[in-house]
Structures are given as structure tokens and as C-alpha cells.
XYZ file of C-alpha atoms in Angstrom:
133
model
C 31.628 -38.155 216.585
C 28.249 -38.560 218.249
C 27.102 -35.780 220.538
C 24.564 -36.862 223.116
C 22.625 -34.582 225.448
C 20.384 -36.022 228.160
C 18.053 -34.593 230.769
C 15.279 -35.615 233.131
C 12.610 -33.970 235.202
C 10.159 -34.963 237.882
C 6.560 -33.903 238.437
C 6.125 -34.533 242.151
C 2.379 -33.809 242.052
C 1.803 -36.660 239.609
C 4.763 -38.804 240.739
C 5.866 -39.103 237.131
C 9.147 -38.351 235.519
C 10.267 -37.515 232.025
C 13.564 -38.434 230.400
C 14.829 -36.904 227.195
C 17.769 -37.044 224.878
C 19.161 -35.308 221.830
C 21.496 -37.285 219.582
C 23.553 -35.406 216.985
C 25.241 -37.515 214.314
C 26.530 -36.218 210.972
C 24.343 -33.100 210.963
C 21.273 -35.199 211.800
C 19.368 -34.760 215.032
C 17.319 -37.429 216.786
C 15.260 -36.515 219.836
C 12.883 -38.223 222.209
C 11.133 -37.572 225.498
C 9.440 -40.348 227.453
C 7.254 -40.484 230.524
C 8.680 -42.759 233.203
C 7.007 -43.985 236.373
C 9.781 -43.113 238.822
C 9.910 -40.577 241.629
C 13.685 -40.186 241.936
C 15.156 -37.449 239.773
C 18.718 -38.775 240.029
C 17.567 -42.204 238.852
C 15.747 -40.524 235.966
C 18.960 -38.769 234.916
C 20.723 -42.152 234.776
C 17.744 -43.643 232.938
C 17.855 -40.922 230.280
C 21.461 -41.824 229.511
C 20.717 -45.555 229.513
C 17.794 -45.182 227.085
C 19.751 -42.892 224.741
C 22.725 -45.250 224.583
C 20.422 -48.205 223.872
C 18.835 -46.214 221.005
C 22.244 -45.479 219.490
C 23.315 -49.128 219.756
C 19.985 -50.466 218.444
C 20.315 -48.290 215.357
C 23.938 -49.322 214.777
C 25.278 -45.818 215.216
C 27.808 -46.845 217.864
C 30.847 -47.097 215.584
C 31.947 -43.587 216.526
C 33.192 -41.897 219.680
C 30.322 -40.607 221.800
C 30.561 -37.311 223.665
C 27.967 -37.313 226.443
C 26.700 -34.027 227.849
C 24.703 -34.068 231.074
C 23.615 -31.407 233.528
C 23.564 -34.085 236.247
C 26.770 -33.972 238.254
C 26.016 -37.335 239.898
C 25.706 -39.058 236.512
C 28.942 -37.527 235.236
C 30.860 -38.337 238.427
C 29.497 -41.890 238.556
C 30.389 -42.683 234.942
C 33.875 -41.211 235.411
C 34.450 -43.261 238.588
C 32.551 -46.392 237.441
C 30.868 -46.235 240.833
C 27.680 -44.981 242.407
C 26.722 -45.506 246.018
C 22.974 -45.564 245.351
C 22.652 -46.187 241.604
C 25.197 -48.903 240.838
C 22.789 -51.323 239.073
C 21.721 -48.804 236.427
C 25.255 -47.427 236.216
C 26.478 -50.957 235.442
C 23.976 -51.140 232.575
C 25.228 -47.798 231.255
C 28.856 -48.899 231.490
C 28.024 -52.127 229.615
C 26.412 -50.054 226.868
C 29.447 -47.783 226.706
C 31.584 -50.875 226.013
C 29.867 -50.973 222.590
C 31.545 -47.713 221.555
C 35.169 -47.277 220.439
C 35.532 -44.582 223.096
C 33.483 -42.095 225.056
C 33.806 -38.865 226.962
C 31.361 -37.451 229.456
C 31.091 -33.800 230.338
C 29.058 -31.903 232.908
C 27.309 -28.909 231.380
C 25.188 -26.130 232.793
C 21.417 -26.210 232.360
C 21.664 -23.318 229.918
C 23.928 -25.420 227.681
C 21.454 -28.304 227.709
C 18.515 -26.311 226.350
C 17.264 -28.774 223.745
C 17.048 -31.789 226.058
C 15.701 -29.577 228.845
C 12.995 -28.168 226.562
C 11.925 -31.687 225.559
C 11.402 -32.565 229.229
C 9.302 -29.470 229.810
C 7.220 -29.953 226.665
C 6.416 -33.518 227.733
C 5.621 -32.319 231.273
C 3.127 -29.811 229.879
C 1.481 -32.602 227.891
C 1.246 -34.775 231.005
C -0.347 -31.970 233.021
C -2.800 -31.183 230.242
C -4.071 -34.751 229.941
C -3.991 -35.595 233.655
C -5.795 -32.477 234.858
């Protein structure tokens, strides 16, 4: 089973966002945090999931069930319902990616249970501030 944790954050002063993910497969951990030029935190949460799923598929790791953990209620609700009033285009891309897995589950978790992905966002934010100041 693949365990996937995603998160996103927004720096409103710089109008930049950060998306991050933590992928756990067979006692191996893969992480990434990327700066994104978007000013909508909800969109960034969807984008984090999209990017993480693409990484898993690109590396051929998608032959197992994926358990997605997100602290974004809108992402979890949208994936469960296959519908989003404002984010349907990116949700459709996510759902297409999920078709590449034998099965998936998505679970809403508290911020405190998403520490690794959350910390990656904040570390990248500190780097952005340092180099943009």
C-alpha cells in the first residue's frame, strides 16, 4: 500500500504558493516541495495531490492501492463526490490519475497528523522569503 500525504501553503505577501507531498512505499520515503505561482490556497491543495499522483505514476509505483491523506476538507470531499463547484478541471485530472491505481482511499486528517508535508511547505516558504527579501 502507498501512503500519500499532501499539503499546500500560500505566501500572500509574495503571491506565491508551495505544494508538498510525502510518499511512503515499502519503508521508503519520497518527499518534495515546489514553489507554484498561484494565489488560491484551495487550488494549491488540489495541485499538490495532482503532482504527487503524477510522480507515483511516472515512476511506475501505481500498482498498489494508494491511501491519500489530506488536511484539506475540500479536496477530500471533492474526490469522494467526483465533483467540485470551483475546481472541477483540476479535479478531473486527479480523477484520471486515480484511474491508474487498482484502488484508492482518501482520508481527511488534522494538521497535526500531516506534520511531514506541512513542514516541507514551511521549509520551502522560509527559503522563498530568504531569497526574495
